[in-house]
mmCIF file with all atom_site columns, C-alpha atoms in Angstrom:
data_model
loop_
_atom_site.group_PDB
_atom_site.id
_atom_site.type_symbol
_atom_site.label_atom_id
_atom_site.label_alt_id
_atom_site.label_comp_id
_atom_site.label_asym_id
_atom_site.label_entity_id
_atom_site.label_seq_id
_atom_site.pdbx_PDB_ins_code
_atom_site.Cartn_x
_atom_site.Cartn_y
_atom_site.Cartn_z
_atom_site.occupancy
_atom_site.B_iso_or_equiv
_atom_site.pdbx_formal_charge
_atom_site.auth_seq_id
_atom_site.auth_comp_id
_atom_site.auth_asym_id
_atom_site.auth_atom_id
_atom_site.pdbx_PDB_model_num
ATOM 1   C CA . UNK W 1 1   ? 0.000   0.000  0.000  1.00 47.00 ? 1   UNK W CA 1
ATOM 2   C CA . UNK W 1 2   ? 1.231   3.456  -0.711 1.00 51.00 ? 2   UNK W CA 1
ATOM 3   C CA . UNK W 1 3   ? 0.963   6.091  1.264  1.00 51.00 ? 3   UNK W CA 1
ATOM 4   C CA . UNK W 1 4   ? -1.841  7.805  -1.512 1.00 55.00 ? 4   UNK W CA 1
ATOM 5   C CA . UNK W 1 5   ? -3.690  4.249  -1.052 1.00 59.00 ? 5   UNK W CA 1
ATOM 6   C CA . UNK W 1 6   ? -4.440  5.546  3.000  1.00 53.00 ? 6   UNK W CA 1
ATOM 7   C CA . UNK W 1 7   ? -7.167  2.776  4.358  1.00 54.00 ? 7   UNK W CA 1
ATOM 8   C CA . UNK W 1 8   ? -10.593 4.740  5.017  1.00 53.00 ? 8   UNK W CA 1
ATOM 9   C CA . UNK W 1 9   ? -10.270 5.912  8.737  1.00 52.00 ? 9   UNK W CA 1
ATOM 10  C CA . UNK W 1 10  ? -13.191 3.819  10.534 1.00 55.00 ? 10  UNK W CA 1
ATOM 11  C CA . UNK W 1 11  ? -14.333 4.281  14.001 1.00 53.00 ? 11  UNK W CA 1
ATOM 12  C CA . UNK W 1 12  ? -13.059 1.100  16.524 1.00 52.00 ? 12  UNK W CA 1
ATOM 13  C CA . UNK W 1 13  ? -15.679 0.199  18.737 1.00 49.00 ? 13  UNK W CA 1
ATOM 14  C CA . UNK W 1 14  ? -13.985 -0.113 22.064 1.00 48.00 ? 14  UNK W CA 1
ATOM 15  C CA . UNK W 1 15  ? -12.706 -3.387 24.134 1.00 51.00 ? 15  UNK W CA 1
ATOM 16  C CA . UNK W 1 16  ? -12.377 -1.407 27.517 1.00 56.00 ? 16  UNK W CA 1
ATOM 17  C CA . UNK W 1 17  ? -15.122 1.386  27.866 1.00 61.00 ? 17  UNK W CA 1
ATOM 18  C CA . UNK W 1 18  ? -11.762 3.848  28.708 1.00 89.00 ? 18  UNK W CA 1
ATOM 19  C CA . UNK W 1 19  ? -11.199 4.255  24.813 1.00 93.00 ? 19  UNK W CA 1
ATOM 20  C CA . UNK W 1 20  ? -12.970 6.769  23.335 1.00 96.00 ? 20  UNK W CA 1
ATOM 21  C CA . UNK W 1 21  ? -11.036 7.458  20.269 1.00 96.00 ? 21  UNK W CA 1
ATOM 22  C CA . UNK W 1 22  ? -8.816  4.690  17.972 1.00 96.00 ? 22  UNK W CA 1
ATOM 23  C CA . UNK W 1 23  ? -8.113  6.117  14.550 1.00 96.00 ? 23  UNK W CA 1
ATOM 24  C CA . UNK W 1 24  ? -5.740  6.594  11.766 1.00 97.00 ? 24  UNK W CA 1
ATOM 25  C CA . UNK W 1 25  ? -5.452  10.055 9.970  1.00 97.00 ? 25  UNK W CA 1
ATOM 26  C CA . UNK W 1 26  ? -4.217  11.972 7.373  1.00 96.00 ? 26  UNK W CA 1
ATOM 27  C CA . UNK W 1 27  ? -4.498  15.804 6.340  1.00 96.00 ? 27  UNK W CA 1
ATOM 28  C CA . UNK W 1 28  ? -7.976  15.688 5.378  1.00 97.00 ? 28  UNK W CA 1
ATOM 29  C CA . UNK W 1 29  ? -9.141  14.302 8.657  1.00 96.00 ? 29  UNK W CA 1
ATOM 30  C CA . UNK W 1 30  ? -7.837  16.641 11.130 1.00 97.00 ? 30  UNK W CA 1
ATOM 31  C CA . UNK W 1 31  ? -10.366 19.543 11.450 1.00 96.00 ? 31  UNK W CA 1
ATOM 32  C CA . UNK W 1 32  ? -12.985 16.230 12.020 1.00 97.00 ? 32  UNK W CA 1
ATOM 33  C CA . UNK W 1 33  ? -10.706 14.424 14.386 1.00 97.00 ? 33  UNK W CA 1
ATOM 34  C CA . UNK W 1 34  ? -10.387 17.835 16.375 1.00 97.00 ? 34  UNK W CA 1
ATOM 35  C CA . UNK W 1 35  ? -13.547 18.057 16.981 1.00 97.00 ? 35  UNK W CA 1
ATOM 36  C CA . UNK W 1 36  ? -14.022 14.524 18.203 1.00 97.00 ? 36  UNK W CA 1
ATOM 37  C CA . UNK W 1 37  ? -11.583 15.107 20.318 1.00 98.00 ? 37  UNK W CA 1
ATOM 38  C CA . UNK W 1 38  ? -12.932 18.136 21.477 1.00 98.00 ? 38  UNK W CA 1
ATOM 39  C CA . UNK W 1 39  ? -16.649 16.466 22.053 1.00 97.00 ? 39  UNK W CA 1
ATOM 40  C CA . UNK W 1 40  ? -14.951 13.087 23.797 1.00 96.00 ? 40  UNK W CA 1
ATOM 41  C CA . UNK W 1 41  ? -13.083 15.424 26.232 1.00 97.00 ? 41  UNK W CA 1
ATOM 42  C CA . UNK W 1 42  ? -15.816 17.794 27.422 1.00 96.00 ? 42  UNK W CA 1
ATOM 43  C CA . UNK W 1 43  ? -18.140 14.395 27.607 1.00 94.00 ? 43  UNK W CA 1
ATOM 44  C CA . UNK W 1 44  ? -14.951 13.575 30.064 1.00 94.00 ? 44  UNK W CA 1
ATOM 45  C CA . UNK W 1 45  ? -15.009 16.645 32.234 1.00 94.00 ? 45  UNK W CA 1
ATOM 46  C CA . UNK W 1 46  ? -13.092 18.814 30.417 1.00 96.00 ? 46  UNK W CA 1
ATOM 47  C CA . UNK W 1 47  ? -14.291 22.931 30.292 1.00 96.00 ? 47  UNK W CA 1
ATOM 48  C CA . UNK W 1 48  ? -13.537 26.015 29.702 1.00 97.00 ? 48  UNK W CA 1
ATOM 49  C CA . UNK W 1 49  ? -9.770  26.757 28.809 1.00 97.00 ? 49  UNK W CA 1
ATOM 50  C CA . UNK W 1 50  ? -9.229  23.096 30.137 1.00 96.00 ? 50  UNK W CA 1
ATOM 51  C CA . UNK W 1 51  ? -10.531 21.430 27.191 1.00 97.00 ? 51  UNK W CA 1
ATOM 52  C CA . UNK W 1 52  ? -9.369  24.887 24.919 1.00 98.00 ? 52  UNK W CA 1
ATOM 53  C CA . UNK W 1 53  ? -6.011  24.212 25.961 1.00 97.00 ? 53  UNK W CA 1
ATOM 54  C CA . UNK W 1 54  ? -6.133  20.344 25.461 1.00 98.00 ? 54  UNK W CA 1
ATOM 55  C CA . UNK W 1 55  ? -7.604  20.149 22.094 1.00 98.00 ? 55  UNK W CA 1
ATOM 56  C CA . UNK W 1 56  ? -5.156  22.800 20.975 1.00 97.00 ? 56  UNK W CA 1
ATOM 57  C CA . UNK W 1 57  ? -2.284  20.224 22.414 1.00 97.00 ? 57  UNK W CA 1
ATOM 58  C CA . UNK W 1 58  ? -4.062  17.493 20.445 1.00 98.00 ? 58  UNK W CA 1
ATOM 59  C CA . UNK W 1 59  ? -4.334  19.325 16.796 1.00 97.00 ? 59  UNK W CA 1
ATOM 60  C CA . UNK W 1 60  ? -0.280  20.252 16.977 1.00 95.00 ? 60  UNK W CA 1
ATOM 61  C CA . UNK W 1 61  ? 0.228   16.712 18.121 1.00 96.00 ? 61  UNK W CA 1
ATOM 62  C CA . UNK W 1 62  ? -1.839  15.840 14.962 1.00 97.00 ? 62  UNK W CA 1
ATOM 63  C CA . UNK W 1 63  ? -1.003  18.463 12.664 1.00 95.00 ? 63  UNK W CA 1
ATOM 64  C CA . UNK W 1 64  ? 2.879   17.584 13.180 1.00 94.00 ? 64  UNK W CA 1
ATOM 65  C CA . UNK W 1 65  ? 2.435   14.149 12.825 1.00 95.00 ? 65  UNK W CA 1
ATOM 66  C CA . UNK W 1 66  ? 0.953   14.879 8.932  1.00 96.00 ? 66  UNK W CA 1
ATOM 67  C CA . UNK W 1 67  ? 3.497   18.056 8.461  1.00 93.00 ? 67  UNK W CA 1
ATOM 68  C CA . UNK W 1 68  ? 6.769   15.772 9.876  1.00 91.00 ? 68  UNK W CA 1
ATOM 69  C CA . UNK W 1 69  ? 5.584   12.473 10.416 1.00 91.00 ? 69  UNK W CA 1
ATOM 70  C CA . UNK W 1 70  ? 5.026   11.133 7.088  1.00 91.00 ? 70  UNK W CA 1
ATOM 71  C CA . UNK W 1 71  ? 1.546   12.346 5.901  1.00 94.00 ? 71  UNK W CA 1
ATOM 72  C CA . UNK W 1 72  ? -0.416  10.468 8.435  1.00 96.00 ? 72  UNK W CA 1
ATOM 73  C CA . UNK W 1 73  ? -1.085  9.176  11.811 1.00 97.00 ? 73  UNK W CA 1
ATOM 74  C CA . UNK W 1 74  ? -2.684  7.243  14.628 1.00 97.00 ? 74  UNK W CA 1
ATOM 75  C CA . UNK W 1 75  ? -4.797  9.269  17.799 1.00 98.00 ? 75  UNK W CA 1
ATOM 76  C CA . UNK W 1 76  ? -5.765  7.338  20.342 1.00 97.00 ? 76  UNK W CA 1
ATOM 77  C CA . UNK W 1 77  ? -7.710  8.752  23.262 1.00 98.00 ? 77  UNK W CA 1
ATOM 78  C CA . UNK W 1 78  ? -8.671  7.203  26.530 1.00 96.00 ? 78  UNK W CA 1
ATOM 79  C CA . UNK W 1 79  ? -9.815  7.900  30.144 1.00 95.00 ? 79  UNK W CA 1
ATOM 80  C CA . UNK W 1 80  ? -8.025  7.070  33.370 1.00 91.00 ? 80  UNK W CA 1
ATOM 81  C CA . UNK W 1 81  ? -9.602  7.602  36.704 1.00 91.00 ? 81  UNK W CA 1
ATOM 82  C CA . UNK W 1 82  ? -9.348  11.429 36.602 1.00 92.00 ? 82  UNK W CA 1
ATOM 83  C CA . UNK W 1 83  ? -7.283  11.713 33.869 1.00 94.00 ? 83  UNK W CA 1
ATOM 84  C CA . UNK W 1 84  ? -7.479  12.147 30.083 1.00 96.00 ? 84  UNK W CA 1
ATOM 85  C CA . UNK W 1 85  ? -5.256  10.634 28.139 1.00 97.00 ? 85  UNK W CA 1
ATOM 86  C CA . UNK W 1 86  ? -4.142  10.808 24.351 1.00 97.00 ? 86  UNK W CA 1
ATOM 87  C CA . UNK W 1 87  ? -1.815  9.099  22.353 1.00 97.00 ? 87  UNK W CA 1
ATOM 88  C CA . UNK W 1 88  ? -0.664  10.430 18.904 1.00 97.00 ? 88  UNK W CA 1
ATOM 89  C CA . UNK W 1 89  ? 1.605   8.414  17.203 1.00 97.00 ? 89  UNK W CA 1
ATOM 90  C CA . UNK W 1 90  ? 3.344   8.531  13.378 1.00 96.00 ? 90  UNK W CA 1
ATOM 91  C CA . UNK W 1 91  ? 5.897   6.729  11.121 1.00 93.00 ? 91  UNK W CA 1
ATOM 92  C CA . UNK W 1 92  ? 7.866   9.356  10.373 1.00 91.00 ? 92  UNK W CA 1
ATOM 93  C CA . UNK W 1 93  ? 12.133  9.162  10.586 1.00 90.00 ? 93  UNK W CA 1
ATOM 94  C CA . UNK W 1 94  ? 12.060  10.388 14.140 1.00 89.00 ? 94  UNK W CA 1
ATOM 95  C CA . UNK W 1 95  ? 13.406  13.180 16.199 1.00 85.00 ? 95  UNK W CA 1
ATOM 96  C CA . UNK W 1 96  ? 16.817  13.647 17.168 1.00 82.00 ? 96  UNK W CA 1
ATOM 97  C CA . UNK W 1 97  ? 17.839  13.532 20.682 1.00 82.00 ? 97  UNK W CA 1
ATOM 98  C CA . UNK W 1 98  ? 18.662  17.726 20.413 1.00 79.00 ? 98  UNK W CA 1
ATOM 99  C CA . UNK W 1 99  ? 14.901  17.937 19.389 1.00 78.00 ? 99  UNK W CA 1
ATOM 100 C CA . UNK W 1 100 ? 13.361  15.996 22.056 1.00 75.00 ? 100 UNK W CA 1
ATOM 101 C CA . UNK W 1 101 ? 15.703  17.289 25.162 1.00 76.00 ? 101 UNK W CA 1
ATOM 102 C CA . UNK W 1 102 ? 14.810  21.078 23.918 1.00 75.00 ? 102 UNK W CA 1
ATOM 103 C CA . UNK W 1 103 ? 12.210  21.959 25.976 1.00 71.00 ? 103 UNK W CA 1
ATOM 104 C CA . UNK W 1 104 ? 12.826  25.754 25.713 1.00 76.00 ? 104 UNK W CA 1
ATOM 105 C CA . UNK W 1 105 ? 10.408  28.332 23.836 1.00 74.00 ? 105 UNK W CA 1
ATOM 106 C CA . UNK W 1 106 ? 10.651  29.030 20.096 1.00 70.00 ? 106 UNK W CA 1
ATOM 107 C CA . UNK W 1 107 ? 11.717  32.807 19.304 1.00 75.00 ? 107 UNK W CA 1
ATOM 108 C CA . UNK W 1 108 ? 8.541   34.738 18.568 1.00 79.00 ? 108 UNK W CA 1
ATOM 109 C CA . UNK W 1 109 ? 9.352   35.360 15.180 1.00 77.00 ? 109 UNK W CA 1
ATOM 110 C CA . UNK W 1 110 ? 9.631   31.860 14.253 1.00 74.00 ? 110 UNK W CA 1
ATOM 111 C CA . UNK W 1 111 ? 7.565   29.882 11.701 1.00 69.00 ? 111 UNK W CA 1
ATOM 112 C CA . UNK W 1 112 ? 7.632   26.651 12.997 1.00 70.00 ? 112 UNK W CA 1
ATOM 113 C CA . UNK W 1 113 ? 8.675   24.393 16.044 1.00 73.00 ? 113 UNK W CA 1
ATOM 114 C CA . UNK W 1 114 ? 5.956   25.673 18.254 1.00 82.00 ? 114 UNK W CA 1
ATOM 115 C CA . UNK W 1 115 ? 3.882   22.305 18.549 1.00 87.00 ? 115 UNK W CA 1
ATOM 116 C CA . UNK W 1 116 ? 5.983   20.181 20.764 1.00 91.00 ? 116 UNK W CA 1
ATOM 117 C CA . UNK W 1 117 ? 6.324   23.080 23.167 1.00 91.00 ? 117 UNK W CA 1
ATOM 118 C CA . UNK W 1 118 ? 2.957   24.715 23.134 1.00 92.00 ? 118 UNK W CA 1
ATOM 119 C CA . UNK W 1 119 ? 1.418   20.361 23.735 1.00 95.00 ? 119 UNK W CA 1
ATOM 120 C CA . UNK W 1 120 ? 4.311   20.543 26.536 1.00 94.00 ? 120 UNK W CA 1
ATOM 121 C CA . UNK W 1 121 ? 2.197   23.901 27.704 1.00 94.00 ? 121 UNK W CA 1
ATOM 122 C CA . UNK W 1 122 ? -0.976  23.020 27.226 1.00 96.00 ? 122 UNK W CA 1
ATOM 123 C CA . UNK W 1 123 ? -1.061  19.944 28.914 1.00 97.00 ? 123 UNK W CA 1
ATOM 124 C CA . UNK W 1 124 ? -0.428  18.342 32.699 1.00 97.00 ? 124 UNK W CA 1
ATOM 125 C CA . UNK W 1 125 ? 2.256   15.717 31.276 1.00 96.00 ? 125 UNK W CA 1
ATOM 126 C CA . UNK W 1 126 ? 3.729   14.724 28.112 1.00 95.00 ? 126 UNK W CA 1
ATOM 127 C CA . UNK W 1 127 ? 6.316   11.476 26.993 1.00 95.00 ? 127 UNK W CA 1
ATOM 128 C CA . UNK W 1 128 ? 7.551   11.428 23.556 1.00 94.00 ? 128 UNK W CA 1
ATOM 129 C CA . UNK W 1 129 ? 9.144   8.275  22.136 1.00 94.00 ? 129 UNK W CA 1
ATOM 130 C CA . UNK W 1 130 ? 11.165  9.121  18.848 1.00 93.00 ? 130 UNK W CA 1
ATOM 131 C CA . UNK W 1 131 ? 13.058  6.411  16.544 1.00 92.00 ? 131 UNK W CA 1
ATOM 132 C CA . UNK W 1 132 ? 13.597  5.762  12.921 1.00 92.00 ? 132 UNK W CA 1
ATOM 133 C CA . UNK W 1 133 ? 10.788  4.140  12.732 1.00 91.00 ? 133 UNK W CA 1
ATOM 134 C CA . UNK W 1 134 ? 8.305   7.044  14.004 1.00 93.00 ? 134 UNK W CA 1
ATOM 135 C CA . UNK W 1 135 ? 7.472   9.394  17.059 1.00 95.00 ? 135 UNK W CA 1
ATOM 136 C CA . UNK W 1 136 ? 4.812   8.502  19.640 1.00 96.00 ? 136 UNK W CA 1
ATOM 137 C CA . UNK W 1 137 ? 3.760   11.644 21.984 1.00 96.00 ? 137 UNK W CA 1
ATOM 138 C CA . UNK W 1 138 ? 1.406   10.963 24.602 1.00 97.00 ? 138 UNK W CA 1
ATOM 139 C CA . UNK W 1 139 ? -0.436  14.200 26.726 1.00 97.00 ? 139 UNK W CA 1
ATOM 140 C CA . UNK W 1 140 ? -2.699  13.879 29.445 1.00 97.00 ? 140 UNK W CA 1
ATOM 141 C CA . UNK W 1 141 ? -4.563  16.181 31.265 1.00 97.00 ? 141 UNK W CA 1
ATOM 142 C CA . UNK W 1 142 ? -6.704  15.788 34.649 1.00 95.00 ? 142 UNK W CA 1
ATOM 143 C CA . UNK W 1 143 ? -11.208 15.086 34.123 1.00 90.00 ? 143 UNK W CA 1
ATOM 144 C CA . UNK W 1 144 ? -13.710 15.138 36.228 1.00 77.00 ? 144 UNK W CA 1
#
């Protein structure tokens, strides 16, 4: 399969009632994914700038995974007890170790680089896993 041959995202019907979200994406599904995301984390206990700041996390977790990560991706979102959890994951080449130890601010006048840090911001914790093989970044924020 190439990577224009993308399998039709479908929704997984979930094993554990903690999974809310399982699906693949590629550019033209963000601004839907966003807002599933979005509806899944206020049904959570997300508000206000809460679930503002956490679905902004989510879309540059998404958006770089398209922009850097090789055109597509994999969200997965889940609940913990009081936590919200969310899992974006790509097959991009990686990040280098430089990249994922920088953990200071981009200048204001810079284009890109902002999504790692502002997720970082945005969110109560964040892991990222990077290798040749792809980058996994998992945020999580505390619900009701």
């Amino acid at each position: 399969m190439t990577n224009a041959e993308l399998p039709t995202p479908r929704t997984v019907v979930p094993i554990e009632p903690s999974l809310l979200i399982a699906e693949a994406f590629d550019q033209a599904q963000v601004t839907e994914l966003r807002h599933s995301v979005s509806s899944c984390a206020h049904s959570a206990g997300l508000t206000g700038q809460r679930l503002d700041d956490f679905v902004l996390a989510v879309n540059e977790l998404i958006t770089n995974a398209v922009r850097h990560g090789g055109g597509q991706g994999w969200l997965r979102l889940w609940r913990r007890p009081g936590q919200l959890v969310c899992e974006v994951s790509d097959h991009g080449n990686g990040m280098s170790e430089q990249q994922l130890d920088d953990r200071s601010r981009p200048a204001p006048d810079t284009a890109g680089g902002w999504g790692l840090w502002l997720a970082r911001e945005l969110s109560d914790a964040m892991q990222v896993e990077s290798g040749p093989a792809g980058t996994t970044v998992r945020i999580s924020a505390a619900a009701d």
